[in-house]
mmCIF file with all atom_site columns, C-alpha atoms in Angstrom:
data_model
loop_
_atom_site.group_PDB
_atom_site.id
_atom_site.type_symbol
_atom_site.label_atom_id
_atom_site.label_alt_id
_atom_site.label_comp_id
_atom_site.label_asym_id
_atom_site.label_entity_id
_atom_site.label_seq_id
_atom_site.pdbx_PDB_ins_code
_atom_site.Cartn_x
_atom_site.Cartn_y
_atom_site.Cartn_z
_atom_site.occupancy
_atom_site.B_iso_or_equiv
_atom_site.pdbx_formal_charge
_atom_site.auth_seq_id
_atom_site.auth_comp_id
_atom_site.auth_asym_id
_atom_site.auth_atom_id
_atom_site.pdbx_PDB_model_num
ATOM 1   C CA . MET A 1 1   ? 128.883 65.837 -132.171 1.00 0.00 ? 7   MET A CA 1
ATOM 2   C CA . LYS A 1 2   ? 131.366 64.627 -134.788 1.00 0.00 ? 8   LYS A CA 1
ATOM 3   C CA . ARG A 1 3   ? 131.964 61.267 -136.418 1.00 0.00 ? 9   ARG A CA 1
ATOM 4   C CA . ILE A 1 4   ? 135.676 60.704 -136.965 1.00 0.00 ? 10  ILE A CA 1
ATOM 5   C CA . GLU A 1 5   ? 136.761 58.051 -139.443 1.00 0.00 ? 11  GLU A CA 1
ATOM 6   C CA . ILE A 1 6   ? 140.442 57.099 -139.538 1.00 0.00 ? 12  ILE A CA 1
ATOM 7   C CA . ILE A 1 7   ? 141.703 54.938 -142.405 1.00 0.00 ? 13  ILE A CA 1
ATOM 8   C CA . THR A 1 8   ? 145.275 53.785 -141.887 1.00 0.00 ? 14  THR A CA 1
ATOM 9   C CA . ARG A 1 9   ? 147.717 50.881 -142.014 1.00 0.00 ? 15  ARG A CA 1
ATOM 10  C CA . PRO A 1 10  ? 146.622 47.697 -140.196 1.00 0.00 ? 16  PRO A CA 1
ATOM 11  C CA . HIS A 1 11  ? 149.726 47.575 -137.977 1.00 0.00 ? 17  HIS A CA 1
ATOM 12  C CA . LYS A 1 12  ? 148.868 51.054 -136.639 1.00 0.00 ? 18  LYS A CA 1
ATOM 13  C CA . LEU A 1 13  ? 145.526 49.966 -135.145 1.00 0.00 ? 19  LEU A CA 1
ATOM 14  C CA . GLU A 1 14  ? 146.886 49.373 -131.641 1.00 0.00 ? 20  GLU A CA 1
ATOM 15  C CA . ASP A 1 15  ? 148.839 52.654 -131.654 1.00 0.00 ? 21  ASP A CA 1
ATOM 16  C CA . VAL A 1 16  ? 145.759 54.650 -132.678 1.00 0.00 ? 22  VAL A CA 1
ATOM 17  C CA . LYS A 1 17  ? 143.521 52.795 -130.210 1.00 0.00 ? 23  LYS A CA 1
ATOM 18  C CA . GLN A 1 18  ? 145.931 53.499 -127.358 1.00 0.00 ? 24  GLN A CA 1
ATOM 19  C CA . ALA A 1 19  ? 146.312 57.182 -128.308 1.00 0.00 ? 25  ALA A CA 1
ATOM 20  C CA . LEU A 1 20  ? 142.537 57.697 -128.453 1.00 0.00 ? 26  LEU A CA 1
ATOM 21  C CA . THR A 1 21  ? 141.940 55.839 -125.188 1.00 0.00 ? 27  THR A CA 1
ATOM 22  C CA . GLU A 1 22  ? 144.576 57.986 -123.443 1.00 0.00 ? 28  GLU A CA 1
ATOM 23  C CA . ILE A 1 23  ? 142.753 61.212 -124.363 1.00 0.00 ? 29  ILE A CA 1
ATOM 24  C CA . GLY A 1 24  ? 139.397 59.912 -123.157 1.00 0.00 ? 30  GLY A CA 1
ATOM 25  C CA . VAL A 1 25  ? 137.670 58.301 -126.138 1.00 0.00 ? 31  VAL A CA 1
ATOM 26  C CA . THR A 1 26  ? 135.370 55.695 -124.605 1.00 0.00 ? 32  THR A CA 1
ATOM 27  C CA . GLY A 1 27  ? 134.261 53.763 -127.682 1.00 0.00 ? 33  GLY A CA 1
ATOM 28  C CA . MET A 1 28  ? 135.340 53.005 -131.227 1.00 0.00 ? 34  MET A CA 1
ATOM 29  C CA . THR A 1 29  ? 134.718 50.522 -134.016 1.00 0.00 ? 35  THR A CA 1
ATOM 30  C CA . ALA A 1 30  ? 137.469 49.013 -136.167 1.00 0.00 ? 36  ALA A CA 1
ATOM 31  C CA . SER A 1 31  ? 136.974 47.279 -139.517 1.00 0.00 ? 37  SER A CA 1
ATOM 32  C CA . GLU A 1 32  ? 139.358 45.677 -141.971 1.00 0.00 ? 38  GLU A CA 1
ATOM 33  C CA . VAL A 1 33  ? 138.937 47.390 -145.347 1.00 0.00 ? 39  VAL A CA 1
ATOM 34  C CA . LYS A 1 34  ? 140.713 47.546 -148.696 1.00 0.00 ? 40  LYS A CA 1
ATOM 35  C CA . GLY A 1 35  ? 141.284 50.561 -150.893 1.00 0.00 ? 41  GLY A CA 1
ATOM 36  C CA . PHE A 1 36  ? 143.749 52.799 -152.642 1.00 0.00 ? 42  PHE A CA 1
ATOM 37  C CA . GLY A 1 37  ? 144.564 56.453 -152.931 1.00 0.00 ? 43  GLY A CA 1
ATOM 38  C CA . ARG A 1 38  ? 147.418 58.210 -154.633 1.00 0.00 ? 44  ARG A CA 1
ATOM 39  C CA . GLN A 1 39  ? 149.667 55.188 -154.218 1.00 0.00 ? 45  GLN A CA 1
ATOM 40  C CA . ARG A 1 40  ? 147.388 53.213 -156.606 1.00 0.00 ? 46  ARG A CA 1
ATOM 41  C CA . GLY A 1 41  ? 148.226 49.865 -155.035 1.00 0.00 ? 47  GLY A CA 1
ATOM 42  C CA . HIS A 1 42  ? 151.519 48.082 -155.644 1.00 0.00 ? 48  HIS A CA 1
ATOM 43  C CA . LYS A 1 43  ? 153.123 45.329 -157.693 1.00 0.00 ? 49  LYS A CA 1
ATOM 44  C CA . GLU A 1 44  ? 153.959 41.910 -156.281 1.00 0.00 ? 50  GLU A CA 1
ATOM 45  C CA . ILE A 1 45  ? 155.692 38.856 -157.669 1.00 0.00 ? 51  ILE A CA 1
ATOM 46  C CA . TYR A 1 46  ? 154.109 35.441 -157.197 1.00 0.00 ? 52  TYR A CA 1
ATOM 47  C CA . ARG A 1 47  ? 155.792 32.338 -158.638 1.00 0.00 ? 53  ARG A CA 1
ATOM 48  C CA . GLY A 1 48  ? 157.835 34.462 -160.982 1.00 0.00 ? 54  GLY A CA 1
ATOM 49  C CA . ALA A 1 49  ? 154.876 36.412 -162.386 1.00 0.00 ? 55  ALA A CA 1
ATOM 50  C CA . GLU A 1 50  ? 154.421 40.086 -161.586 1.00 0.00 ? 56  GLU A CA 1
ATOM 51  C CA . TYR A 1 51  ? 150.897 41.302 -160.911 1.00 0.00 ? 57  TYR A CA 1
ATOM 52  C CA . GLN A 1 52  ? 149.243 44.527 -159.768 1.00 0.00 ? 58  GLN A CA 1
ATOM 53  C CA . VAL A 1 53  ? 147.506 44.658 -156.374 1.00 0.00 ? 59  VAL A CA 1
ATOM 54  C CA . ASP A 1 54  ? 145.008 47.502 -156.747 1.00 0.00 ? 60  ASP A CA 1
ATOM 55  C CA . PHE A 1 55  ? 143.376 47.408 -153.330 1.00 0.00 ? 61  PHE A CA 1
ATOM 56  C CA . VAL A 1 56  ? 145.716 47.700 -150.358 1.00 0.00 ? 62  VAL A CA 1
ATOM 57  C CA . PRO A 1 57  ? 144.657 46.321 -146.920 1.00 0.00 ? 63  PRO A CA 1
ATOM 58  C CA . LYS A 1 58  ? 143.785 49.101 -144.460 1.00 0.00 ? 64  LYS A CA 1
ATOM 59  C CA . VAL A 1 59  ? 141.939 49.432 -141.174 1.00 0.00 ? 65  VAL A CA 1
ATOM 60  C CA . LYS A 1 60  ? 139.069 51.871 -140.591 1.00 0.00 ? 66  LYS A CA 1
ATOM 61  C CA . ILE A 1 61  ? 138.532 53.169 -137.058 1.00 0.00 ? 67  ILE A CA 1
ATOM 62  C CA . GLU A 1 62  ? 135.323 55.063 -136.342 1.00 0.00 ? 68  GLU A CA 1
ATOM 63  C CA . THR A 1 63  ? 134.290 56.997 -133.262 1.00 0.00 ? 69  THR A CA 1
ATOM 64  C CA . ILE A 1 64  ? 131.718 59.627 -132.277 1.00 0.00 ? 70  ILE A CA 1
ATOM 65  C CA . VAL A 1 65  ? 132.895 62.443 -130.000 1.00 0.00 ? 71  VAL A CA 1
ATOM 66  C CA . ASP A 1 66  ? 131.682 65.772 -128.690 1.00 0.00 ? 72  ASP A CA 1
ATOM 67  C CA . ASP A 1 67  ? 132.485 68.789 -130.887 1.00 0.00 ? 73  ASP A CA 1
ATOM 68  C CA . ALA A 1 68  ? 134.932 70.153 -128.303 1.00 0.00 ? 74  ALA A CA 1
ATOM 69  C CA . MET A 1 69  ? 136.979 66.952 -128.398 1.00 0.00 ? 75  MET A CA 1
ATOM 70  C CA . ALA A 1 70  ? 137.126 66.466 -132.187 1.00 0.00 ? 76  ALA A CA 1
ATOM 71  C CA . ALA A 1 71  ? 140.333 68.409 -132.871 1.00 0.00 ? 77  ALA A CA 1
ATOM 72  C CA . LYS A 1 72  ? 142.129 66.598 -130.043 1.00 0.00 ? 78  LYS A CA 1
ATOM 73  C CA . VAL A 1 73  ? 141.049 63.202 -131.427 1.00 0.00 ? 79  VAL A CA 1
ATOM 74  C CA . VAL A 1 74  ? 142.172 64.090 -134.959 1.00 0.00 ? 80  VAL A CA 1
ATOM 75  C CA . GLU A 1 75  ? 145.597 65.227 -133.768 1.00 0.00 ? 81  GLU A CA 1
ATOM 76  C CA . ALA A 1 76  ? 146.123 62.186 -131.518 1.00 0.00 ? 82  ALA A CA 1
ATOM 77  C CA . ALA A 1 77  ? 145.131 59.811 -134.332 1.00 0.00 ? 83  ALA A CA 1
ATOM 78  C CA . ARG A 1 78  ? 147.320 61.620 -136.858 1.00 0.00 ? 84  ARG A CA 1
ATOM 79  C CA . LYS A 1 79  ? 150.383 61.404 -134.623 1.00 0.00 ? 85  LYS A CA 1
ATOM 80  C CA . ALA A 1 80  ? 149.765 57.739 -133.767 1.00 0.00 ? 86  ALA A CA 1
ATOM 81  C CA . ALA A 1 81  ? 149.203 56.638 -137.379 1.00 0.00 ? 87  ALA A CA 1
ATOM 82  C CA . GLN A 1 82  ? 151.933 58.680 -139.070 1.00 0.00 ? 88  GLN A CA 1
ATOM 83  C CA . THR A 1 83  ? 154.958 56.871 -140.496 1.00 0.00 ? 89  THR A CA 1
ATOM 84  C CA . GLY A 1 84  ? 155.968 59.514 -143.040 1.00 0.00 ? 90  GLY A CA 1
ATOM 85  C CA . GLN A 1 85  ? 155.500 57.091 -145.940 1.00 0.00 ? 91  GLN A CA 1
ATOM 86  C CA . VAL A 1 86  ? 152.982 57.182 -148.785 1.00 0.00 ? 92  VAL A CA 1
ATOM 87  C CA . GLY A 1 87  ? 149.857 55.291 -147.713 1.00 0.00 ? 93  GLY A CA 1
ATOM 88  C CA . ASP A 1 88  ? 149.619 56.463 -144.101 1.00 0.00 ? 94  ASP A CA 1
ATOM 89  C CA . GLY A 1 89  ? 145.900 57.082 -144.645 1.00 0.00 ? 95  GLY A CA 1
ATOM 90  C CA . LYS A 1 90  ? 143.253 59.735 -144.146 1.00 0.00 ? 96  LYS A CA 1
ATOM 91  C CA . ILE A 1 91  ? 141.077 61.128 -141.366 1.00 0.00 ? 97  ILE A CA 1
ATOM 92  C CA . PHE A 1 92  ? 137.529 62.267 -142.132 1.00 0.00 ? 98  PHE A CA 1
ATOM 93  C CA . VAL A 1 93  ? 135.421 64.398 -139.777 1.00 0.00 ? 99  VAL A CA 1
ATOM 94  C CA . MET A 1 94  ? 131.653 64.533 -140.313 1.00 0.00 ? 100 MET A CA 1
ATOM 95  C CA . PRO A 1 95  ? 128.809 66.120 -138.355 1.00 0.00 ? 101 PRO A CA 1
ATOM 96  C CA . VAL A 1 96  ? 126.425 63.825 -136.479 1.00 0.00 ? 102 VAL A CA 1
ATOM 97  C CA . VAL A 1 97  ? 122.831 64.973 -136.289 1.00 0.00 ? 103 VAL A CA 1
ATOM 98  C CA . GLU A 1 98  ? 121.517 62.519 -133.718 1.00 0.00 ? 104 GLU A CA 1
ATOM 99  C CA . VAL A 1 99  ? 122.584 59.516 -131.654 1.00 0.00 ? 105 VAL A CA 1
ATOM 100 C CA . VAL A 1 100 ? 120.165 57.157 -129.890 1.00 0.00 ? 106 VAL A CA 1
ATOM 101 C CA . ARG A 1 101 ? 121.182 54.437 -127.431 1.00 0.00 ? 107 ARG A CA 1
ATOM 102 C CA . ILE A 1 102 ? 118.923 51.502 -128.242 1.00 0.00 ? 108 ILE A CA 1
ATOM 103 C CA . ARG A 1 103 ? 118.918 49.946 -124.759 1.00 0.00 ? 109 ARG A CA 1
ATOM 104 C CA . THR A 1 104 ? 117.871 53.037 -122.787 1.00 0.00 ? 110 THR A CA 1
ATOM 105 C CA . GLY A 1 105 ? 116.496 55.438 -125.380 1.00 0.00 ? 111 GLY A CA 1
ATOM 106 C CA . GLU A 1 106 ? 119.026 58.128 -124.375 1.00 0.00 ? 112 GLU A CA 1
ATOM 107 C CA . THR A 1 107 ? 119.766 60.649 -127.112 1.00 0.00 ? 113 THR A CA 1
ATOM 108 C CA . GLY A 1 108 ? 122.492 63.135 -128.003 1.00 0.00 ? 114 GLY A CA 1
ATOM 109 C CA . PRO A 1 109 ? 125.819 63.232 -126.137 1.00 0.00 ? 115 PRO A CA 1
ATOM 110 C CA . ASP A 1 110 ? 124.403 61.059 -123.316 1.00 0.00 ? 116 ASP A CA 1
ATOM 111 C CA . ALA A 1 111 ? 123.975 58.212 -125.801 1.00 0.00 ? 117 ALA A CA 1
ATOM 112 C CA . VAL A 1 112 ? 127.624 58.233 -126.821 1.00 0.00 ? 118 VAL A CA 1
#
């Protein structure tokens, strides 16, 4: 199994959710996060004073999928989140050793 973490622009959450649901992803978690990458934040003007905003608002979407489905999920998320501008985000893929469903005690792919 693989854990896929997608960090992208907040307004792309619905697009990514829809794309993943269409290819068969049955569950995901979304969190509002802040961070920066190469873009290093941005400058804003408030009441005539310019200031640096280091951490940019993003959304993090996490899901666990079977190994065979991982590449399909990554590609669907990439297409849905892409705007072509700096700050589109990143997708991380990590191995999952074990999953346990608390309610039933199921383990492995059955627990996802």
